[in-house]
Tab-separated table of C-alpha atoms (C1' of nucleotides) in Angstrom:
chain	number	residue	atom	x	y	z
A	28	MET	CA	44.027	-37.879	7.615
A	29	LEU	CA	43.737	-41.209	9.323
A	30	THR	CA	44.042	-44.619	7.770
A	31	PRO	CA	41.208	-47.055	8.495
A	32	GLN	CA	43.277	-48.905	11.087
A	33	GLU	CA	44.347	-45.711	12.779
A	34	HIS	CA	40.740	-44.655	12.881
A	35	ARG	CA	39.642	-47.925	14.424
A	36	THR	CA	42.422	-47.676	16.949
A	37	LEU	CA	41.429	-44.178	17.991
A	38	GLN	CA	37.774	-45.148	18.145
A	39	PHE	CA	38.526	-48.097	20.354
A	40	ILE	CA	40.681	-46.057	22.695
A	41	ARG	CA	37.919	-43.468	23.024
A	42	ARG	CA	35.327	-46.108	23.696
A	43	HIS	CA	37.471	-47.965	26.209
A	44	LEU	CA	38.206	-44.719	27.981
A	45	ALA	CA	34.544	-43.817	28.205
A	46	GLU	CA	33.600	-47.280	29.313
A	47	HIS	CA	36.299	-48.057	31.851
A	48	GLY	CA	37.798	-44.728	32.754
A	49	TYR	CA	41.311	-45.827	31.924
A	50	ALA	CA	43.165	-46.468	28.731
A	51	PRO	CA	43.514	-49.904	27.152
A	52	SER	CA	46.841	-51.700	26.881
A	53	LEU	CA	48.452	-52.313	23.520
A	54	GLU	CA	47.411	-55.935	23.831
A	55	GLU	CA	43.792	-54.990	24.304
A	56	ILE	CA	43.863	-52.573	21.405
A	57	GLY	CA	45.341	-55.273	19.248
A	58	ALA	CA	42.627	-57.726	20.186
A	59	ALA	CA	40.006	-55.116	19.331
A	60	ILE	CA	41.326	-54.166	15.926
A	61	GLY	CA	42.454	-57.659	14.998
A	62	VAL	CA	46.210	-57.371	15.275
A	63	ARG	CA	48.166	-59.918	17.243
A	64	SER	CA	51.423	-58.064	17.494
A	65	ARG	CA	51.936	-55.493	20.185
A	66	GLY	CA	54.697	-54.052	18.056
A	67	SER	CA	52.315	-53.228	15.238
A	68	VAL	CA	49.822	-51.684	17.602
A	69	HIS	CA	52.625	-49.668	19.034
A	70	ARG	CA	53.279	-48.265	15.606
A	71	TYR	CA	49.672	-47.145	15.220
A	72	VAL	CA	49.620	-45.470	18.577
A	73	SER	CA	52.890	-43.740	17.821
A	74	ARG	CA	51.514	-42.416	14.578
A	75	LEU	CA	48.324	-41.199	16.201
A	76	GLN	CA	50.552	-39.431	18.649
A	77	ASP	CA	52.567	-37.846	15.867
A	78	LYS	CA	49.380	-36.692	14.189
A	79	GLY	CA	48.283	-35.036	17.392
A	80	TYR	CA	45.343	-37.218	18.350
A	81	LEU	CA	46.921	-38.765	21.406
A	82	ARG	CA	49.316	-37.861	24.104
A	83	ARG	CA	51.380	-40.463	25.834
A	84	ALA	CA	53.821	-40.709	28.703
A	85	PRO	CA	56.830	-42.815	27.757
A	86	HIS	CA	56.791	-46.205	29.373
A	87	GLY	CA	53.775	-45.507	31.492
A	88	ALA	CA	51.359	-48.380	31.490
A	89	ARG	CA	48.102	-47.295	29.931
A	90	ALA	CA	49.338	-43.737	29.906
A	91	LEU	CA	47.247	-42.646	26.975
A	92	GLU	CA	45.252	-39.503	26.740
A	93	VAL	CA	42.942	-38.526	23.926
A	94	LEU	CA	43.316	-34.944	22.850
A	95	ASP	CA	40.532	-32.748	21.613
A	96	GLY	CA	39.545	-33.806	18.190
A	97	PRO	CA	37.691	-31.435	15.931
A	98	GLY	CA	34.033	-31.071	16.797
A	99	ASP	CA	33.724	-31.792	20.476
A	100	PRO	CA	30.397	-30.850	21.990
A	101	ALA	CA	30.166	-27.477	23.591
A	102	GLY	CA	27.835	-28.597	26.347
A	103	SER	CA	24.967	-26.253	25.846
A	104	LEU	CA	21.479	-26.173	24.425
A	105	PRO	CA	19.485	-23.383	22.880
A	106	LEU	CA	16.953	-22.256	25.462
A	107	LEU	CA	13.921	-21.251	23.492
A	108	GLY	CA	11.723	-19.979	26.257
A	109	ARG	CA	8.956	-20.825	28.661
A	110	ILE	CA	6.139	-23.145	27.883
A	111	ALA	CA	2.880	-22.826	29.798
A	112	ALA	CA	-0.229	-24.760	28.970
A	113	GLY	CA	-2.405	-22.815	26.624
A	114	ARG	CA	-0.054	-19.988	25.723
A	115	PRO	CA	2.450	-19.388	22.997
A	116	ILE	CA	6.018	-20.146	23.916
A	117	GLU	CA	7.356	-17.049	25.526
A	118	ALA	CA	10.966	-16.057	25.218
A	119	ILE	CA	12.942	-15.448	28.374
A	120	PRO	CA	14.547	-12.031	28.134
A	121	GLY	CA	18.314	-12.152	28.227
A	122	GLN	CA	18.391	-15.944	28.374
A	123	ASP	CA	18.771	-17.858	25.182
A	124	THR	CA	21.311	-20.517	26.031
A	125	LEU	CA	21.277	-23.199	28.655
A	126	ASN	CA	24.754	-24.190	29.701
A	127	LEU	CA	24.670	-27.606	31.280
A	128	ALA	CA	27.874	-27.090	33.203
A	129	ASP	CA	26.661	-23.869	34.777
A	130	PHE	CA	23.374	-25.488	35.512
A	131	LEU	CA	24.540	-28.622	37.255
A	132	LEU	CA	28.265	-28.755	37.767
A	133	GLY	CA	30.224	-27.369	40.642
A	134	PRO	CA	32.824	-28.351	43.202
A	135	ASP	CA	32.309	-31.379	45.425
A	136	ARG	CA	29.406	-32.655	43.426
A	137	TYR	CA	28.624	-36.164	42.381
A	138	ALA	CA	25.737	-38.042	40.858
A	139	LEU	CA	23.601	-40.839	42.248
A	140	GLN	CA	21.018	-42.896	40.511
A	141	VAL	CA	17.794	-43.096	42.470
A	142	VAL	CA	16.076	-46.400	43.021
A	143	GLY	CA	12.546	-46.442	44.315
A	144	ASP	CA	9.599	-44.143	44.545
A	145	SER	CA	10.139	-42.573	47.917
A	146	MET	CA	10.586	-39.059	46.535
A	147	ILE	CA	8.061	-39.300	43.747
A	148	GLU	CA	5.995	-36.339	44.862
A	149	ALA	CA	9.086	-34.164	44.746
A	150	GLY	CA	9.404	-35.048	41.096
A	151	ILE	CA	12.228	-37.525	41.641
A	152	LEU	CA	11.239	-40.758	40.000
A	153	ASP	CA	12.668	-44.247	40.045
A	154	GLY	CA	15.691	-44.237	37.746
A	155	ASP	CA	16.291	-40.508	37.882
A	156	THR	CA	19.754	-39.186	38.566
A	157	VAL	CA	20.324	-36.616	41.265
A	158	VAL	CA	23.271	-34.295	41.622
A	159	VAL	CA	24.507	-34.115	45.193
A	160	ARG	CA	26.792	-31.566	46.736
A	161	GLN	CA	28.830	-33.122	49.488
A	162	GLN	CA	28.328	-31.326	52.809
A	163	ASP	CA	27.464	-32.307	56.343
A	164	ARG	CA	24.939	-29.617	57.066
A	165	ALA	CA	21.571	-28.930	55.574
A	166	GLU	CA	18.642	-26.669	56.087
A	167	ASP	CA	15.101	-27.634	56.855
A	168	GLY	CA	13.386	-28.617	53.659
A	169	ASP	CA	16.516	-29.685	51.829
A	170	ILE	CA	16.535	-33.054	50.158
A	171	VAL	CA	19.506	-34.841	51.626
A	172	VAL	CA	21.508	-38.018	51.353
A	173	ALA	CA	21.384	-39.223	54.924
A	174	LEU	CA	23.093	-42.122	56.598
A	175	ILE	CA	21.257	-43.780	59.455
A	176	ASP	CA	23.346	-45.522	62.093
A	177	GLY	CA	26.267	-45.358	59.715
A	178	GLN	CA	24.611	-48.067	57.679
A	179	GLU	CA	21.594	-47.267	55.619
A	180	ALA	CA	21.789	-44.560	53.023
A	181	THR	CA	18.573	-42.848	52.074
A	182	LEU	CA	17.262	-39.883	50.150
A	183	LYS	CA	14.727	-37.840	52.081
A	184	ARG	CA	13.603	-34.360	52.877
A	185	LEU	CA	15.043	-33.047	56.127
A	186	ARG	CA	13.216	-31.425	58.982
A	187	ARG	CA	14.529	-30.703	62.414
A	188	CYS	CA	12.102	-31.354	65.213
A	189	GLY	CA	12.663	-30.026	68.664
A	190	GLY	CA	14.846	-31.817	71.186
A	191	GLY	CA	17.655	-32.957	68.934
A	192	MET	CA	15.380	-35.038	66.814
A	193	ILE	CA	15.512	-35.211	63.052
A	194	GLU	CA	12.669	-36.117	60.783
A	195	LEU	CA	13.320	-37.671	57.391
A	196	ILE	CA	10.289	-37.149	55.225
A	197	PRO	CA	9.657	-39.134	52.069
A	198	ALA	CA	7.739	-37.466	49.282
A	199	ASN	CA	5.308	-40.282	48.918
A	200	ALA	CA	1.953	-40.398	50.659
A	201	GLU	CA	2.209	-44.164	50.973
A	202	LEU	CA	5.311	-43.915	53.098
A	203	SER	CA	5.579	-42.316	56.476
A	204	SER	CA	8.376	-40.174	57.744
A	205	MET	CA	10.871	-41.431	60.276
A	206	VAL	CA	12.117	-39.586	63.294
A	207	TYR	CA	15.581	-40.257	64.650
A	208	SER	CA	17.734	-38.744	67.311
A	209	ALA	CA	20.290	-36.435	65.764
A	210	GLU	CA	23.215	-38.697	66.682
A	211	ARG	CA	21.922	-41.514	64.546
A	212	VAL	CA	21.706	-39.429	61.387
A	213	THR	CA	24.659	-38.236	59.343
A	214	ILE	CA	24.077	-35.895	56.457
A	215	GLN	CA	26.279	-36.786	53.528
A	216	GLY	CA	25.110	-34.266	51.004
A	217	VAL	CA	22.334	-32.124	49.666
A	218	VAL	CA	20.544	-32.628	46.385
A	219	VAL	CA	21.236	-29.610	44.191
A	220	GLY	CA	20.050	-30.897	40.867
A	221	GLN	CA	18.263	-33.660	39.099
A	222	LEU	CA	18.130	-35.047	35.630
A	223	ARG	CA	16.303	-37.622	33.632
A	224	SER	CA	16.608	-39.094	30.213
A	225	TYR	CA	13.603	-40.545	28.459
A	226	ARG	CA	14.216	-43.728	26.480
B	12	MET	CA	46.439	-41.949	33.218
B	13	LEU	CA	45.233	-44.473	35.730
B	14	THR	CA	45.787	-48.184	35.720
B	15	PRO	CA	42.741	-50.372	36.315
B	16	GLN	CA	43.610	-50.939	39.949
B	17	GLU	CA	44.271	-47.273	40.575
B	18	HIS	CA	40.945	-46.524	39.021
B	19	ARG	CA	39.125	-49.026	41.197
B	20	THR	CA	40.868	-47.641	44.233
B	21	LEU	CA	39.796	-44.102	43.448
B	22	GLN	CA	36.247	-45.160	42.735
B	23	PHE	CA	36.003	-46.990	46.011
B	24	ILE	CA	37.397	-44.064	47.971
B	25	ARG	CA	34.922	-41.708	46.325
B	26	ARG	CA	32.004	-43.959	47.082
B	27	HIS	CA	33.102	-44.598	50.645
B	28	LEU	CA	33.530	-40.906	51.189
B	29	ALA	CA	30.098	-40.116	49.810
B	30	GLU	CA	28.476	-42.805	51.844
B	31	HIS	CA	30.234	-42.526	55.167
B	32	GLY	CA	31.686	-39.075	55.127
B	33	TYR	CA	35.159	-40.307	56.028
B	34	ALA	CA	37.829	-42.072	54.075
B	35	PRO	CA	38.326	-45.831	54.168
B	36	SER	CA	41.398	-47.390	55.762
B	37	LEU	CA	44.029	-49.047	53.623
B	38	GLU	CA	42.721	-52.371	54.862
B	39	GLU	CA	39.195	-51.576	53.724
B	40	ILE	CA	40.396	-50.406	50.346
B	41	GLY	CA	42.360	-53.600	50.010
B	42	ALA	CA	39.347	-55.705	50.836
B	43	ALA	CA	37.299	-53.811	48.274
B	44	ILE	CA	39.738	-54.139	45.405
B	45	GLY	CA	40.943	-57.600	46.321
B	46	VAL	CA	44.409	-56.916	47.666
B	47	ARG	CA	45.560	-58.384	50.957
B	48	SER	CA	48.637	-56.280	51.474
B	49	ARG	CA	48.313	-52.855	53.032
B	50	GLY	CA	51.661	-52.004	51.537
B	51	SER	CA	50.365	-52.509	48.035
B	52	VAL	CA	47.292	-50.431	48.745
B	53	HIS	CA	49.507	-47.761	50.178
B	54	ARG	CA	51.369	-47.667	46.928
B	55	TYR	CA	48.160	-47.117	45.001
B	56	VAL	CA	47.101	-44.309	47.248
B	57	SER	CA	50.520	-42.729	47.008
B	58	ARG	CA	50.425	-42.895	43.265
B	59	LEU	CA	46.971	-41.415	43.109
B	60	GLN	CA	48.309	-38.645	45.264
B	61	ASP	CA	51.255	-38.112	42.948
B	62	LYS	CA	48.944	-37.994	39.986
B	63	GLY	CA	46.864	-35.339	41.648
B	64	TYR	CA	43.700	-37.273	42.388
B	65	LEU	CA	44.016	-37.353	46.153
B	66	ARG	CA	45.385	-35.289	48.948
B	67	ARG	CA	46.549	-36.869	52.141
B	68	ALA	CA	47.699	-35.755	55.552
B	69	PRO	CA	50.803	-37.668	56.653
B	70	HIS	CA	50.092	-40.263	59.267
B	71	GLY	CA	46.542	-39.179	59.761
B	72	ALA	CA	44.281	-42.168	59.903
B	73	ARG	CA	41.760	-42.026	57.091
B	74	ALA	CA	43.031	-38.576	56.198
B	75	LEU	CA	42.202	-38.757	52.525
B	76	GLU	CA	40.590	-36.110	50.417
B	77	VAL	CA	39.508	-36.507	46.836
B	78	LEU	CA	40.487	-33.716	44.525
B	79	ASP	CA	38.990	-32.841	41.191
B	80	GLY	CA	41.050	-35.211	39.167
B	81	PRO	CA	42.796	-34.027	36.036
B	82	GLY	CA	41.313	-37.037	34.340
B	83	ASP	CA	37.732	-36.028	34.849
B	84	PRO	CA	36.673	-34.729	31.484
B	85	ALA	CA	34.894	-31.410	31.463
B	86	GLY	CA	31.154	-31.608	31.571
B	87	SER	CA	30.929	-34.732	33.640
B	88	LEU	CA	30.259	-35.830	37.177
B	89	PRO	CA	31.479	-38.863	39.079
B	90	LEU	CA	28.591	-41.291	39.197
B	91	LEU	CA	28.993	-43.066	42.488
B	92	GLY	CA	26.176	-45.536	42.335
B	93	ARG	CA	22.583	-46.235	43.104
B	94	ILE	CA	20.831	-45.084	46.220
B	95	ALA	CA	17.817	-46.992	47.413
B	96	ALA	CA	16.116	-46.187	50.677
B	97	GLY	CA	17.636	-48.195	53.484
B	98	ARG	CA	20.583	-49.750	51.729
B	99	PRO	CA	24.222	-48.872	51.292
B	100	ILE	CA	25.067	-47.084	48.097
B	101	GLU	CA	25.640	-49.703	45.484
B	102	ALA	CA	28.131	-49.284	42.669
B	103	ILE	CA	26.916	-49.536	39.111
B	104	PRO	CA	29.199	-51.939	37.261
B	105	GLY	CA	30.889	-50.390	34.278
B	106	GLN	CA	29.432	-46.968	34.878
B	107	ASP	CA	31.296	-44.513	36.983
B	108	THR	CA	31.064	-41.285	35.085
B	109	LEU	CA	28.052	-39.330	34.054
B	110	ASN	CA	28.694	-37.323	30.938
B	111	LEU	CA	26.147	-34.565	30.690
B	112	ALA	CA	26.600	-34.183	26.976
B	113	ASP	CA	25.976	-37.865	26.317
B	114	PHE	CA	23.071	-37.816	28.699
B	115	LEU	CA	21.155	-34.863	27.351
B	116	LEU	CA	22.659	-33.406	24.228
B	117	GLY	CA	22.006	-34.478	20.695
B	118	PRO	CA	21.096	-33.115	17.312
B	119	ASP	CA	18.006	-30.948	16.921
B	120	ARG	CA	17.497	-30.501	20.623
B	121	TYR	CA	16.540	-27.433	22.550
B	122	ALA	CA	15.451	-26.575	26.054
B	123	LEU	CA	12.221	-25.159	27.401
B	124	GLN	CA	11.410	-23.965	30.848
B	125	VAL	CA	8.149	-25.394	32.112
B	126	VAL	CA	5.558	-23.168	33.723
B	127	GLY	CA	2.698	-24.760	35.575
B	128	ASP	CA	1.814	-28.036	37.158
B	129	SER	CA	0.170	-29.816	34.302
B	130	MET	CA	2.786	-32.578	34.138
B	131	ILE	CA	3.460	-32.851	37.828
B	132	GLU	CA	2.616	-36.545	38.071
B	133	ALA	CA	5.185	-37.287	35.397
B	134	GLY	CA	7.802	-35.700	37.597
B	135	ILE	CA	7.934	-32.455	35.656
B	136	LEU	CA	7.436	-29.609	38.064
B	137	ASP	CA	6.845	-25.916	37.686
B	138	GLY	CA	10.174	-24.330	36.861
B	139	ASP	CA	11.809	-27.475	35.542
B	140	THR	CA	13.608	-27.445	32.242
B	141	VAL	CA	12.818	-30.040	29.623
B	142	VAL	CA	15.010	-31.059	26.722
B	143	VAL	CA	13.025	-31.395	23.524
B	144	ARG	CA	14.015	-33.055	20.311
B	145	GLN	CA	12.479	-31.289	17.382
B	146	GLN	CA	10.327	-33.608	15.305
B	147	ASP	CA	6.815	-33.615	13.918
B	148	ARG	CA	5.890	-37.167	14.750
B	149	ALA	CA	5.512	-38.903	18.063
B	150	GLU	CA	4.364	-42.186	19.462
B	151	ASP	CA	1.528	-42.819	21.837
B	152	GLY	CA	2.678	-42.104	25.355
B	153	ASP	CA	5.367	-39.612	24.408
B	154	ILE	CA	5.406	-36.303	26.168
B	155	VAL	CA	5.223	-33.742	23.398
B	156	VAL	CA	5.345	-30.054	22.769
B	157	ALA	CA	2.127	-29.537	20.837
B	158	LEU	CA	0.776	-26.489	19.132
B	159	ILE	CA	-2.997	-26.132	19.014
B	160	ASP	CA	-4.506	-24.131	16.160
B	161	GLY	CA	-1.032	-22.782	15.500
B	162	GLN	CA	-1.390	-20.676	18.598
B	163	GLU	CA	-1.284	-22.294	21.969
B	164	ALA	CA	1.735	-24.302	22.941
B	165	THR	CA	1.369	-26.975	25.540
B	166	LEU	CA	3.266	-29.842	27.091
B	167	LYS	CA	1.194	-33.000	27.310
B	168	ARG	CA	1.256	-36.715	26.905
B	169	LEU	CA	0.070	-37.828	23.503
B	170	ARG	CA	-2.519	-40.437	22.663
B	171	ARG	CA	-4.134	-41.096	19.362
B	172	CYS	CA	-7.817	-41.862	19.497
B	173	GLY	CA	-9.641	-43.387	16.603
B	174	GLY	CA	-10.991	-41.291	13.757
B	175	GLY	CA	-8.180	-38.783	13.371
B	176	MET	CA	-8.596	-37.488	16.870
B	177	ILE	CA	-5.729	-36.715	19.189
B	178	GLU	CA	-5.879	-36.682	22.952
B	179	LEU	CA	-3.511	-34.509	24.959
B	180	ILE	CA	-3.311	-35.836	28.471
B	181	PRO	CA	-1.985	-33.797	31.372
B	182	ALA	CA	-0.253	-35.623	34.203
B	183	ASN	CA	-2.320	-33.961	36.862
B	184	ALA	CA	-5.471	-35.442	38.279
B	185	GLU	CA	-7.007	-32.017	38.689
B	186	LEU	CA	-6.866	-31.327	34.985
B	187	SER	CA	-8.711	-33.196	32.289
B	188	SER	CA	-7.390	-34.234	28.951
B	189	MET	CA	-8.411	-32.496	25.763
B	190	VAL	CA	-9.330	-34.129	22.493
B	191	TYR	CA	-8.714	-32.359	19.212
B	192	SER	CA	-9.032	-33.282	15.594
B	193	ALA	CA	-5.645	-34.101	14.149
B	194	GLU	CA	-5.590	-31.056	11.881
B	195	ARG	CA	-5.672	-28.683	14.803
B	196	VAL	CA	-2.638	-30.190	16.519
B	197	THR	CA	0.945	-29.766	15.367
B	198	ILE	CA	3.682	-31.671	17.149
B	199	GLN	CA	6.741	-29.530	17.632
B	200	GLY	CA	8.928	-31.971	19.456
B	201	VAL	CA	9.239	-34.776	21.954
B	202	VAL	CA	10.577	-34.480	25.475
B	203	VAL	CA	13.754	-36.551	25.703
B	204	GLY	CA	15.177	-35.249	28.913
B	205	GLN	CA	14.547	-33.124	31.903
B	206	LEU	CA	16.590	-31.262	34.444
B	207	ARG	CA	16.152	-29.256	37.562
B	208	SER	CA	18.356	-27.140	39.730
B	209	TYR	CA	17.556	-26.635	43.356
B	210	ARG	CA	18.146	-23.148	44.704
C	30	DA	C1'	62.451	-55.964	-9.708
C	31	DG	C1'	62.471	-52.478	-6.148
C	32	DA	C1'	60.266	-49.596	-2.645
C	33	DA	C1'	56.838	-49.035	0.752
C	34	DT	C1'	53.785	-50.926	4.117
C	35	DA	C1'	51.757	-54.115	7.349
C	36	DG	C1'	51.721	-57.942	10.596
C	37	DA	C1'	54.151	-61.412	13.420
C	38	DG	C1'	56.906	-62.299	16.925
C	39	DA	C1'	61.377	-62.282	19.666
C	40	DA	C1'	64.076	-59.944	23.063
C	41	DC	C1'	64.625	-56.631	26.391
C	42	DA	C1'	63.357	-52.880	29.721
C	43	DA	C1'	60.349	-50.588	32.542
C	44	DA	C1'	56.344	-50.456	35.192
C	45	DA	C1'	52.866	-52.516	37.807
C	46	DC	C1'	51.607	-55.938	40.965
C	47	DG	C1'	50.812	-58.711	45.301
C	48	DA	C1'	52.687	-60.364	49.511
C	49	DG	C1'	54.434	-59.636	53.677
C	50	DA	C1'	57.857	-58.116	57.222
C	51	DA	C1'	59.261	-54.463	60.179
C	52	DC	C1'	58.607	-50.157	62.200
C	53	DA	C1'	56.168	-45.735	63.391
C	54	DT	C1'	52.231	-43.272	65.040
C	55	DG	C1'	47.936	-42.050	67.192
C	56	DC	C1'	44.180	-43.227	70.059
C	57	DA	C1'	41.610	-45.229	73.551
C	58	DA	C1'	40.999	-48.621	77.230
C	59	DG	C1'	42.729	-50.184	81.405
D	20	DC	C1'	51.004	-43.752	82.489
D	21	DT	C1'	51.205	-48.045	80.063
D	22	DT	C1'	49.513	-51.169	76.920
D	23	DG	C1'	47.294	-52.814	72.989
D	24	DC	C1'	45.243	-52.149	68.689
D	25	DA	C1'	44.281	-50.106	64.427
D	26	DT	C1'	46.438	-47.694	61.110
D	27	DG	C1'	49.928	-45.667	58.152
D	28	DT	C1'	54.747	-46.019	56.294
D	29	DT	C1'	58.710	-48.030	54.312
D	30	DC	C1'	61.021	-51.814	52.766
D	31	DT	C1'	62.229	-56.102	50.029
D	32	DC	C1'	61.173	-60.016	47.050
D	33	DG	C1'	59.486	-62.386	43.118
D	34	DT	C1'	56.087	-62.356	39.435
D	35	DT	C1'	53.329	-60.533	35.811
D	36	DT	C1'	51.978	-57.095	32.669
D	37	DT	C1'	53.080	-53.622	29.579
D	38	DG	C1'	55.809	-50.749	26.493
D	39	DT	C1'	59.758	-50.482	23.258
D	40	DT	C1'	62.706	-51.851	19.750
D	41	DC	C1'	64.107	-55.109	16.672
D	42	DT	C1'	64.136	-58.336	12.678
D	43	DC	C1'	61.768	-61.179	9.447
D	44	DT	C1'	58.212	-62.161	6.168
D	45	DA	C1'	54.243	-61.304	3.265
D	46	DT	C1'	51.770	-58.111	0.519
D	47	DT	C1'	50.920	-54.175	-2.292
D	48	DC	C1'	52.084	-50.654	-5.404
D	49	DT	C1'	54.856	-48.502	-8.922
DNA sequence: AGAATAGAGAACAAAACGAGAACATGCAAG
DNA sequence: CTTGCATGTTCTCGTTTTGTTCTCTATTCT
C-alpha cells in the first residue's frame, strides 16, 4: 500500500501526464508535493517503481511511465436500446454494449473542436468535437476538412460540380455555399464521427 | 517518454500535417517551437523517430510521417485544435489529447440509440447515440429521458410549469410540446453526452 | 538510547538544449 | 547544363536541466 506522500506523488504524475502529455521532472514533483530536495523525490519515485506503479528508463529525462493501476476504465457503456418518442425503450437484438473505441477510434484519426454554426443543420454544433480520418479523397456528400488556397481551413459538405469545380456546402440556411476550382481546394480529411459533452 | 520540446515538436508536426497535408520543414518547426537552429530541430525529429513516433525518408524534403505513438494511451485521439470556417486550425493550449473515457464515461451512465427527429434542432439526429446519466431529478432545460404513465419513453427537453405541471419540449419546430401533470412523468435520466458515427 | 524514516542539500554524471558552421542533396529557374 | 536556393544532415561547442548518489540532520517510534 502507498504512503500518503507516495500517493500524492503518483497522483501528481498522473495529472501532469494527462495535462501536458509528458512526465514532470523531479523538481516539479517536489514543488507539487512540498519537498525541496530532488534526492527525496527521487526516493519516492524509486519506491513507486519498486511497487510496480511506475516504469522508468535510467537517466532519461522525464522518462516516467505510469503503469496500469487497478481499476482502469474499460471504455464501454451499456447500450440499453432504442428510444423513440412515444414508445417503450426497445432493446436492440444482439447489441447490449457500446464500445467507444470500436465506435470512434481507428487509424489515422484525429479530433478537432468545431467553432461556429456553419454545420448546425447537420447536427454539428458550436463546441462539438468531430473525429476526422485523414485522407485526400472524399465522396460527394461527405463532410470534409478542406483547405482553400492552402490557407483557410473549413468544415463543409463536399459536392463536385461539373468542369473541375468543387462546391463546399455549409449546413446552415443563413450561409451560402462556395464554389471553387478543384486546384484551390485540398481535402485534408473526412469527418467519420462526432461527439458532444453536455455541461 | 517525451521531453517538453519533443512533445511540442510532435504536436506541431501533427497539426501541420492535418492542416496542410504535408510535413513542415525543420525551419518551420523551429519557428513554431522557438528554436533558431535547424540542427537542434533535426535532433528532435531524429529522437522522435528513434522513439517510434515518426517515420522519415532519408533526405526527402518534408518526408515525415506520424506513426501511432507508443505514448498515446488507448482510448484516446490526438486533439489537434479548433477549426473555424476560414481560419487556420488553431491549437488549444494545454489540451492535445482527447480521452474518450474522460469525455463520456462516468458512473451510472448508459447509452441509447435515438430514433426519430424530435430533437433535431438540438443537434441530436435520427440514429445518433446519446449518453444518459441515470437520475430521477433534472433541471429546467436539461434533455431528459422521460417515462410517461410508466409506458412511453421519450427524449425531450424539460421545463417545469407552475402548478405541478411538466412540459416536455421537442427540438423540432414541426412538433409541439406536451404538458403533463408531474405524477404522470418519471425522469429516467439526463443526457450528458452524444455521439455519432458516419458510415 | 537506538533504530527507522524523512527532508535538505552537496557533488557528480548524464541528458537535453540552443547555436551555428560546414557539407550534402534535390529541385527548379535560367 | 549550370546555378542558386531550400532543405536535410552531421558536426562541435558551451550551457542548462535533470537524474543519481551521497551525507548530514531532524523527527518519530519502540
